[in-house]
XYZ file of C-alpha atoms in Angstrom:
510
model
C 90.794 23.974 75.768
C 87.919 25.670 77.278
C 89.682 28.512 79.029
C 92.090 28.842 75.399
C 89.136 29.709 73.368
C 88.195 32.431 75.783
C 91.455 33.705 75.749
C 91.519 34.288 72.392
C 95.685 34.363 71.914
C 96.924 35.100 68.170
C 99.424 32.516 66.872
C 102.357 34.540 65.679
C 104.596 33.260 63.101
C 108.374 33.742 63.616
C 111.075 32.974 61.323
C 114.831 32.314 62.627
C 118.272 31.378 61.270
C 119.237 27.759 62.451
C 121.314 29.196 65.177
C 119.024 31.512 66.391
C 116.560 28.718 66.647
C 119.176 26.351 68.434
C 119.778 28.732 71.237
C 115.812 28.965 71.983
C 115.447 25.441 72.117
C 118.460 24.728 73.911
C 117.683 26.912 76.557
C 114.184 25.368 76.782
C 116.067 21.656 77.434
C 114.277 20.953 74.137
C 116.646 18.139 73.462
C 114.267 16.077 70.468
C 113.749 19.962 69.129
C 117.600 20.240 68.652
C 117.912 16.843 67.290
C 115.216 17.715 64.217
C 117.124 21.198 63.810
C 120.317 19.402 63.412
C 119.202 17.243 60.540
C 117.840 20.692 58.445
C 120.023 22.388 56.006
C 122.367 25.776 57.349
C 120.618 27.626 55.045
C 116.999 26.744 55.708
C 115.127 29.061 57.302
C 113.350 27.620 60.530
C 109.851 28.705 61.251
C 108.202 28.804 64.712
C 104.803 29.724 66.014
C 103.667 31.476 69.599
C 100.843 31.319 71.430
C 101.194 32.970 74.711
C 104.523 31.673 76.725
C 104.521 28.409 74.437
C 106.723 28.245 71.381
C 107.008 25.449 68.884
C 108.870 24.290 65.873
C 106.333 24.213 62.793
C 106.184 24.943 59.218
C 102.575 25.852 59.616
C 99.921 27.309 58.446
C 98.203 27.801 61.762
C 94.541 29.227 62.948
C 94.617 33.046 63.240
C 94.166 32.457 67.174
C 92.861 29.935 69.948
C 89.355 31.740 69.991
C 88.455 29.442 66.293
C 89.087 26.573 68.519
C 85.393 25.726 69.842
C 84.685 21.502 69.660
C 87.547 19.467 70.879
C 87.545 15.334 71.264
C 91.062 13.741 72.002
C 90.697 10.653 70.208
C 93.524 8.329 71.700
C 97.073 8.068 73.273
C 99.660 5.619 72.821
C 103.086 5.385 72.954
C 105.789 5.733 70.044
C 109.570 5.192 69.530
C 111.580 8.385 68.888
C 112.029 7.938 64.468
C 109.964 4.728 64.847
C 113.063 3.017 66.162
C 112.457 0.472 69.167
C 116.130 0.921 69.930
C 115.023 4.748 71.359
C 112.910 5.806 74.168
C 109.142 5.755 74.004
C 107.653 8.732 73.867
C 103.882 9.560 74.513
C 101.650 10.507 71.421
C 98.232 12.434 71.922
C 95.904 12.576 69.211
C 93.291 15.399 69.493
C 90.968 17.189 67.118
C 88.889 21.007 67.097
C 86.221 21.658 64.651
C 84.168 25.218 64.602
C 80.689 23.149 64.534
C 79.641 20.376 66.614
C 77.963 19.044 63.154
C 81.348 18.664 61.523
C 83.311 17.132 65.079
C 80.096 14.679 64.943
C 80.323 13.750 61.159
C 84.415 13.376 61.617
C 83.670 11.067 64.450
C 81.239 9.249 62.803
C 83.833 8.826 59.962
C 85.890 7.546 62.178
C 83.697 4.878 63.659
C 82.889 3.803 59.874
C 86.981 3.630 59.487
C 87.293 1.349 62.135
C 84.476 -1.160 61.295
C 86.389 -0.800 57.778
C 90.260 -1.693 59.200
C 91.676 -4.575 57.242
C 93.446 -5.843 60.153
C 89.978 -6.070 62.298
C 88.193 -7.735 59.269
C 91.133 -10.048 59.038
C 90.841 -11.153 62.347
C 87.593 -11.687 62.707
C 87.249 -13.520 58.891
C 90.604 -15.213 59.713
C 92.295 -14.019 56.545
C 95.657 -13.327 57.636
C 97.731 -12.883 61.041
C 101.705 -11.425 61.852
C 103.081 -13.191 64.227
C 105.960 -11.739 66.352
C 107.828 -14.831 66.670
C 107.955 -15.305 62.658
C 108.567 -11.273 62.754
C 106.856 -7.843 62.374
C 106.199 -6.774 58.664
C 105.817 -10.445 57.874
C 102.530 -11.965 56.814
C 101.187 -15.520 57.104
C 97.718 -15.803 54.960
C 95.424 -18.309 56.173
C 93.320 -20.416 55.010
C 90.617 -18.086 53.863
C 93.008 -15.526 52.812
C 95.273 -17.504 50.867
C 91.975 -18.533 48.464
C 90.962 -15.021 48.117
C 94.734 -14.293 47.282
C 94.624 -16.811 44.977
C 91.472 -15.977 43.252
C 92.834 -12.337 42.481
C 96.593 -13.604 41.267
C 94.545 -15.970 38.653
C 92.227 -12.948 37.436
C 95.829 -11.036 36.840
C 97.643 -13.767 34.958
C 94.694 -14.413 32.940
C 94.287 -10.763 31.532
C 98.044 -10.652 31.567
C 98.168 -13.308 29.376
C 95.085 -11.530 26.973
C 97.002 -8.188 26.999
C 100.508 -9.996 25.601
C 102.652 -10.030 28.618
C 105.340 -13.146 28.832
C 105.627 -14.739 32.705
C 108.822 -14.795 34.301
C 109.994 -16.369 37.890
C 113.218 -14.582 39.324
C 115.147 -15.486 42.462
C 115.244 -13.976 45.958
C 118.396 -13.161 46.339
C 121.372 -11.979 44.180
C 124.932 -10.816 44.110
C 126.203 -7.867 44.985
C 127.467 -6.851 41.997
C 123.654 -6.982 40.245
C 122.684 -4.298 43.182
C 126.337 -2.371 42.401
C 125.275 -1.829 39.069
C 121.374 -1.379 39.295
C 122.575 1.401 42.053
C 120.289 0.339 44.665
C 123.647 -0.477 46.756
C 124.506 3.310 46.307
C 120.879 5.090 46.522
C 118.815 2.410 48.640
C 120.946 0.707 50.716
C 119.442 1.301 53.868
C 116.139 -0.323 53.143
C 117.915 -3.688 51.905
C 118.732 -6.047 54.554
C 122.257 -7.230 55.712
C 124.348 -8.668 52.980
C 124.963 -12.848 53.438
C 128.323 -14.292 52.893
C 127.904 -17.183 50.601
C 131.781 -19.065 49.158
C 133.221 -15.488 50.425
C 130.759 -13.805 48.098
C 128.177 -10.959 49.135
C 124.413 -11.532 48.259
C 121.596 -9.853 48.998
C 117.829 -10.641 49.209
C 115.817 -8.641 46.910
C 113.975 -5.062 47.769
C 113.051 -5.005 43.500
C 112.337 -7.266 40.892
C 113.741 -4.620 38.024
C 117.551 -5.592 37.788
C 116.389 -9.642 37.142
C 113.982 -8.529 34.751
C 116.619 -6.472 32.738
C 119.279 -9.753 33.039
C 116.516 -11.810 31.406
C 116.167 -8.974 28.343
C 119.700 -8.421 28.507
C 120.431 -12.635 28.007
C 119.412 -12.494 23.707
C 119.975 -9.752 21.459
C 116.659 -8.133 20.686
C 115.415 -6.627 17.465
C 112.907 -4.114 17.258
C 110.720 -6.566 15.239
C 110.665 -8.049 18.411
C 109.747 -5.306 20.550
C 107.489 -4.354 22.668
C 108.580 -7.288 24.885
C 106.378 -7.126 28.037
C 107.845 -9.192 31.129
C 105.540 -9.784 34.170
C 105.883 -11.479 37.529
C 103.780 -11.523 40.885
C 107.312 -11.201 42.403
C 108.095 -11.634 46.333
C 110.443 -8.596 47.674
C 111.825 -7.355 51.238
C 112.272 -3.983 52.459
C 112.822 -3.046 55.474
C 110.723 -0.556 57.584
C 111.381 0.359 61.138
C 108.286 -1.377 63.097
C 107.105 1.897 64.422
C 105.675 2.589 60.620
C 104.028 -0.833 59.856
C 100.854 -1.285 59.953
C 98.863 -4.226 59.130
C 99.300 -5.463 55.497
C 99.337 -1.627 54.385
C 103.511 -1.275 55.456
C 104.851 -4.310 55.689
C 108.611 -5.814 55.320
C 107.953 -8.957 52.761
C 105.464 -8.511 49.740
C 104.534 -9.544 46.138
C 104.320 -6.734 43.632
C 102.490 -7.255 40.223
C 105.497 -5.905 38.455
C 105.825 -5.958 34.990
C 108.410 -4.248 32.659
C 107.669 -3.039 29.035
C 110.676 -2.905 26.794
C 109.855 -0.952 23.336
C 110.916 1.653 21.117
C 110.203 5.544 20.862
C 107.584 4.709 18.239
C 105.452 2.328 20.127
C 105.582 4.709 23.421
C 102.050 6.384 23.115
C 100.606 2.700 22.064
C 101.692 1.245 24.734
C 100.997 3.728 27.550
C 96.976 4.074 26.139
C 96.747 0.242 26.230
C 98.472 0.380 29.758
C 95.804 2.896 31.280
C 92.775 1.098 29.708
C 93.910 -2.259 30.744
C 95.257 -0.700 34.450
C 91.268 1.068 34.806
C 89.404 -2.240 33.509
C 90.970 -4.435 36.032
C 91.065 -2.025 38.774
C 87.109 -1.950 37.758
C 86.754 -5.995 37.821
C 87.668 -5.778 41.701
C 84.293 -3.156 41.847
C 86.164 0.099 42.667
C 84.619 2.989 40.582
C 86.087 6.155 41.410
C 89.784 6.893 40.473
C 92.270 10.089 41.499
C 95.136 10.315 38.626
C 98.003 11.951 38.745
C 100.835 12.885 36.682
C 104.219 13.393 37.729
C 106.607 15.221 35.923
C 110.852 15.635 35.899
C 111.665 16.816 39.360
C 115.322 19.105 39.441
C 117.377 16.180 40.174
C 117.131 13.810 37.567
C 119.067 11.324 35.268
C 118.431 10.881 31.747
C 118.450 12.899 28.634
C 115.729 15.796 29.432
C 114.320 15.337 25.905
C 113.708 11.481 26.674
C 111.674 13.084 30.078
C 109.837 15.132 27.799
C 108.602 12.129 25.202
C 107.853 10.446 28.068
C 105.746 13.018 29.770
C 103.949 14.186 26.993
C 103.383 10.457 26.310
C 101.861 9.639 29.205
C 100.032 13.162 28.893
C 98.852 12.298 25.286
C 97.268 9.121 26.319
C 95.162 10.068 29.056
C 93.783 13.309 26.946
C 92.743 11.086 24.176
C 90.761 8.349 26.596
C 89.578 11.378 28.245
C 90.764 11.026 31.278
C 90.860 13.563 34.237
C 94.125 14.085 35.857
C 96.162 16.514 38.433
C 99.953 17.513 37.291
C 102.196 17.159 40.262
C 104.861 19.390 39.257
C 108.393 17.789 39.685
C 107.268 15.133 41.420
C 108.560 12.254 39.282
C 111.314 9.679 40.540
C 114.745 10.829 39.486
C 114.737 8.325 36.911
C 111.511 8.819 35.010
C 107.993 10.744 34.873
C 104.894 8.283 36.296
C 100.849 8.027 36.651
C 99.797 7.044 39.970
C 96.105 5.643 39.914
C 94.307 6.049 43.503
C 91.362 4.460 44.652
C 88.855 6.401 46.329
C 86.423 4.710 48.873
C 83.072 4.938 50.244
C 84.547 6.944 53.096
C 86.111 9.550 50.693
C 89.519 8.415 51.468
C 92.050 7.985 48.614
C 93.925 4.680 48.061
C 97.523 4.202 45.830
C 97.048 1.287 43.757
C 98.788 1.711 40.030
C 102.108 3.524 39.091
C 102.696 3.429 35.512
C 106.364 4.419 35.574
C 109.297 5.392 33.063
C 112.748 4.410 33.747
C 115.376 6.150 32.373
C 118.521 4.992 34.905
C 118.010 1.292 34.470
C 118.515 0.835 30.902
C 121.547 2.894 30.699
C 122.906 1.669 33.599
C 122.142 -2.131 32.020
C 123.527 -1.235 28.767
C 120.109 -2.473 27.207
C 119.915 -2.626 23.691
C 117.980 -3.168 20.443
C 119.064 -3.680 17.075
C 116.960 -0.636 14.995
C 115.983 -1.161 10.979
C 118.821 1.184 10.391
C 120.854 -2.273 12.035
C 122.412 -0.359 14.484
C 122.088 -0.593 18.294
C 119.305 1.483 20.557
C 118.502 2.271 23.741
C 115.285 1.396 24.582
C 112.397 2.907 26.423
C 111.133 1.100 29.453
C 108.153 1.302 31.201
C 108.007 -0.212 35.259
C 104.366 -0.922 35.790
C 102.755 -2.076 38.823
C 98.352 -2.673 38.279
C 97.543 -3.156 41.677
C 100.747 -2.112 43.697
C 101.242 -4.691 46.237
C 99.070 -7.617 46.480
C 99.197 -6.839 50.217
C 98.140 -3.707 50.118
C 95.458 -4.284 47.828
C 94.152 -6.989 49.758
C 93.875 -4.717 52.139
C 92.429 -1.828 50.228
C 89.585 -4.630 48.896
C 88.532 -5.207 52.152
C 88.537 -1.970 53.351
C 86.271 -0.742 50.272
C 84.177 -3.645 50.618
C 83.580 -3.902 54.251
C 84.802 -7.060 54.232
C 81.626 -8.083 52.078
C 83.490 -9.080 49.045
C 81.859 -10.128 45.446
C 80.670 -13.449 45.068
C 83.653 -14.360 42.768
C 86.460 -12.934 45.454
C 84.476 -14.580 48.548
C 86.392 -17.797 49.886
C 83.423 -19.170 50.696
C 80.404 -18.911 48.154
C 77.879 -20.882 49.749
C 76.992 -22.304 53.131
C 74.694 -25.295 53.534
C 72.921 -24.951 57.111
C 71.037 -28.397 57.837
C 68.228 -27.403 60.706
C 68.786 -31.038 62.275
C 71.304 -33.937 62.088
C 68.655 -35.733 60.284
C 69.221 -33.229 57.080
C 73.050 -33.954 57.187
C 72.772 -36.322 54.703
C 70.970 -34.210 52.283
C 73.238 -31.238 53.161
C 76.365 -33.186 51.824
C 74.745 -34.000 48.868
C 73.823 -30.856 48.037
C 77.423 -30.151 48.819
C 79.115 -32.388 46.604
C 76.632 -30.973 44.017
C 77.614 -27.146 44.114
C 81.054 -28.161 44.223
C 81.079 -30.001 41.094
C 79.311 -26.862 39.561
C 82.366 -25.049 40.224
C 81.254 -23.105 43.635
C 83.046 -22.774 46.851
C 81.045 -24.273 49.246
C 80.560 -25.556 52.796
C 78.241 -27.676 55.457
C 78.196 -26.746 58.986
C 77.474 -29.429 60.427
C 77.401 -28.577 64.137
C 75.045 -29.399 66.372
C 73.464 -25.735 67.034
C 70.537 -24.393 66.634
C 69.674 -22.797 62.709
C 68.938 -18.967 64.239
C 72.924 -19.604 65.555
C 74.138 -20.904 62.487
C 72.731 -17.954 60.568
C 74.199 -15.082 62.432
C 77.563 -16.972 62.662
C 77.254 -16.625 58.940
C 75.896 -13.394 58.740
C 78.619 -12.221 60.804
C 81.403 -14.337 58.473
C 79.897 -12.179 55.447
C 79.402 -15.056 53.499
C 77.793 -14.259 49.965
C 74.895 -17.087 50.472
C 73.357 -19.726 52.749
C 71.354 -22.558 51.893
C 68.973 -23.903 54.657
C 67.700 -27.621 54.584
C 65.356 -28.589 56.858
C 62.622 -31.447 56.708
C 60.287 -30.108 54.170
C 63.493 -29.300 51.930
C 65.023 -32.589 52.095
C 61.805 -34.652 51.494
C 60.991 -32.626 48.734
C 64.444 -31.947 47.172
C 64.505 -28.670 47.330
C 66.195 -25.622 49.468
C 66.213 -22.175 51.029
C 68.250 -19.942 49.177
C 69.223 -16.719 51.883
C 71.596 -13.475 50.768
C 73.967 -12.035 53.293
C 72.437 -8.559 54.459
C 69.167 -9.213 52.645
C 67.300 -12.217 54.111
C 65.440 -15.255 52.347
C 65.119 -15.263 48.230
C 62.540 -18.299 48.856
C 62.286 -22.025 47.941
C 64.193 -23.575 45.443
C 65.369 -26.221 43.670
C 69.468 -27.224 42.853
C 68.857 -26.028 39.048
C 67.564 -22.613 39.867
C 69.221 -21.709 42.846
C 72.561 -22.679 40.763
C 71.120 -19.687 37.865
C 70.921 -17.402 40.303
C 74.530 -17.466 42.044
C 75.540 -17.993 38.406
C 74.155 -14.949 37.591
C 75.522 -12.593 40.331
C 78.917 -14.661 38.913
């Protein structure tokens, strides 16, 4: 990279017609080259860039020439599947980097090494939250222990404001015929991330990559009138999808989630309502978890598109209304809607700078037509109504991970699995340590003894490095007194104390 710099060689851009192109790269014995040109459009025009002898296929941009390249680390090599197939050869990926100041190739490095301490699927090993296990199958999660209270804690926080904002709970099934995925069109647009069909009394059935079409059947079961309306329909529903295993990664891509999904059914009039209410109550509980910085976008009708263009514009200026009036700053990605509706995506973004997709707030426009849903208007005729496919926090996967990864693992007192650890400094306190125990837990706190038989400078560290919230250390003087050391991860010892205060305190952090 050295002797590059000093050479100083331009990059030149080059464009060519697919066949001119072709005949380059077939005379190179390019092979993967000619299998990428194959899959672009006749009438694209392919762009390459030079340096020196060396040609490439790249859509650029590109430095003006190798002399800007001055501080190089490669950063790793591994091997990858040709399309992220296993069923093709592995291939050998090298991942480099070239910054014009050592300051910013030491800062990016040091980003780096923040990024990994950060990785949800290190913290998750070493808190035991959650392992995939090849012989159950890539993609598929099994929560543990630890990570199945923490899930737990944040799917009762969502029903419980679900239930304050006026949504109605629904359970749907796993699977369904193949007529309900005929006629929702995912057979047509999205079969190849559904798995295999299964033959069930000679009929096809598949399992579910959406929740949508079984919300719709329930609205579609009564006739509706739109004194009735805004229905809202939520469920923490289970779906499959599958990815090739070269693109999973931890619980960020994976092949079997749960997706707060919710669908509001209402009419033309109640659209802006209903969007405003949907943003506030999307940023409040996105708040409640402790993030604090959001990205939003808005994403408007892209040049293929179903629906009547003046329902795309209500919508849009809807969902651009609302977020004017609370104020909101937002970036308009410019036909970049889903052919069946505009959206918002809410991001997260970290400590780290990095930005995180959490909500979509989402109009649907295929769905209902293709449904034949309904409402009975005041003028006692039927209507097609609007709906709105909302998802708060995405995938609870994903934002499992996403918590952790803002958090360093070091999650609020309410979200931690553990609350409180009672350390006893001898056997002798074990007694005392239990009762303080059965104490806390009555008070409504998660809470633990370790009752090994290791020394207290041990049993602190083990629970330093667990990241749990608090520890309480007994020792002698504690238990004769009744009393106990109250100690905050990452902070040290808050003092002597007895049951009632030390209860205030965690209380108040609660």
């Amino acid at each position: 990279m050295v002797m590059l710099s000093k050479e100083n060689l331009p990059y030149t851009r080059q464009e060519l017609s697919k066949e001119e192109a072709k005949k380059i790269f077939s005379e190179a014995g390019e092979s993967y080259k000619l299998e990428i040109l194959e899959n672009i459009p006749d009438t694209d025009t392919i762009s390459v860039y030079r340096q020196g002898d060396f040609i490439d296929l790249c859509r650029g941009p590109h430095l003006p020439h190798t002399g800007k390249i001055k501080f190089v680390k490669l950063l790793k090599s591994s091997g990858a599947y040709w399309h992220g197939d296993e069923k093709n050869k592995m291939l050998q990926r090298i991942y480099g980097i070239s910054f014009p100041t050592a300051k910013e190739l030491d800062d990016y490095l040091e980003f780096l090494k923040q990024a990994a301490l950060r990785d949800h699927r290190k913290l998750g090993k070493d808190l035991d939250l959650f392992s995939i296990n090849e012989e159950v199958g890539p993609g598929l999660v099994l929560w543990h222990p630890n990570g199945a209270m923490i899930r737990h804690l944040i799917e009762s926080y969502w029903k419980e404001q679900h239930l304050l904002n006026g949504y109605k709970f629904v359970y749907t099934p796993h699977i369904g015929k193949s007529s309900l995925w005929e006629t929702s069109g995912h057979l047509g647009f999205y079969k190849e991330n559904m798995y295999s069909a299964m033959d069930i009394e000679g009929q096809d059935y598949y399992i579910k990559p959406m929740n949508c079409p079984f919300h719709i059947a329930i609205y579609n079961t009564n006739l509706h009138s739109y004194r009735e309306l805004p229905i809202r329909l939520a469920e923490l529903g289970t779906v499959y999808r599958y990815e090739r295993s070269g693109v999973l990664h931890g619980l960020m891509r994976v092949r079997g989630f749960t997706q707060d999904d919710a669908h509001i059914i209402c009419t033309p009039e109640q659209l802006n309502e209903e969007v405003e209410k949907l943003i506030v109550f999307a940023l409040d509980m996105l708040k409640h978890f402790g993030f604090k910085e959001f990205l939003i976008y808005l994403s408007t009708r892209p040049g293929d598109c179903v629906g009547d263009p003046e329902e795309w514009d209500t919508a849009t200026e809807s969902l651009r209304q609302s977020m004017d009036k609370l104020g909101l700053a937002y970036e308009i990605d410019e036909g970049g809607g889903a052919f069946y509706g505009p959206k918002i995506d809410i991001k997260i973004k970290d400590a780290l700078g990095r930005a995180w997709q959490c909500t979509t707030i989402q109009f649907d426009f295929n769905e209902p037509t293709r449904f034949d849903m309904t409402y009975i208007g005041a003028d006692n005729a039927p209507h097609r109504p609007f709906m709105i496919h909302r998802a708060i926090l995405g995938s609870i996967e994903r934002f499992f991970a996403t918590l952790l990864e803002y958090h360093s693992g070091n999650l609020p007192l309410w979200l931690s699995p553990v609350q409180l650890i009672i350390l006893p400094i001898t056997d002798n306190q074990l007694e005392y340590a239990n009762k303080l125990k059965e104490q806390f837990l009555h008070k409504g706190l998660r809470c633990e003894v370790d009752a090994r038989n290791e020394k207290i400078g041990y049993k602190i560290r083990e629970a330093e490095t667990k990241k749990i919230p608090y520890m309480c250390i007994v020792g002698a003087k504690e238990a004769e007194k009744n009393i106990l050391t109250l100690r905050r991860h990452q902070m040290g010892d808050l003092g002597a104390m007895t049951f009632d205060e030390a209860l205030s305190y965690l209380r108040n952090e609660l």
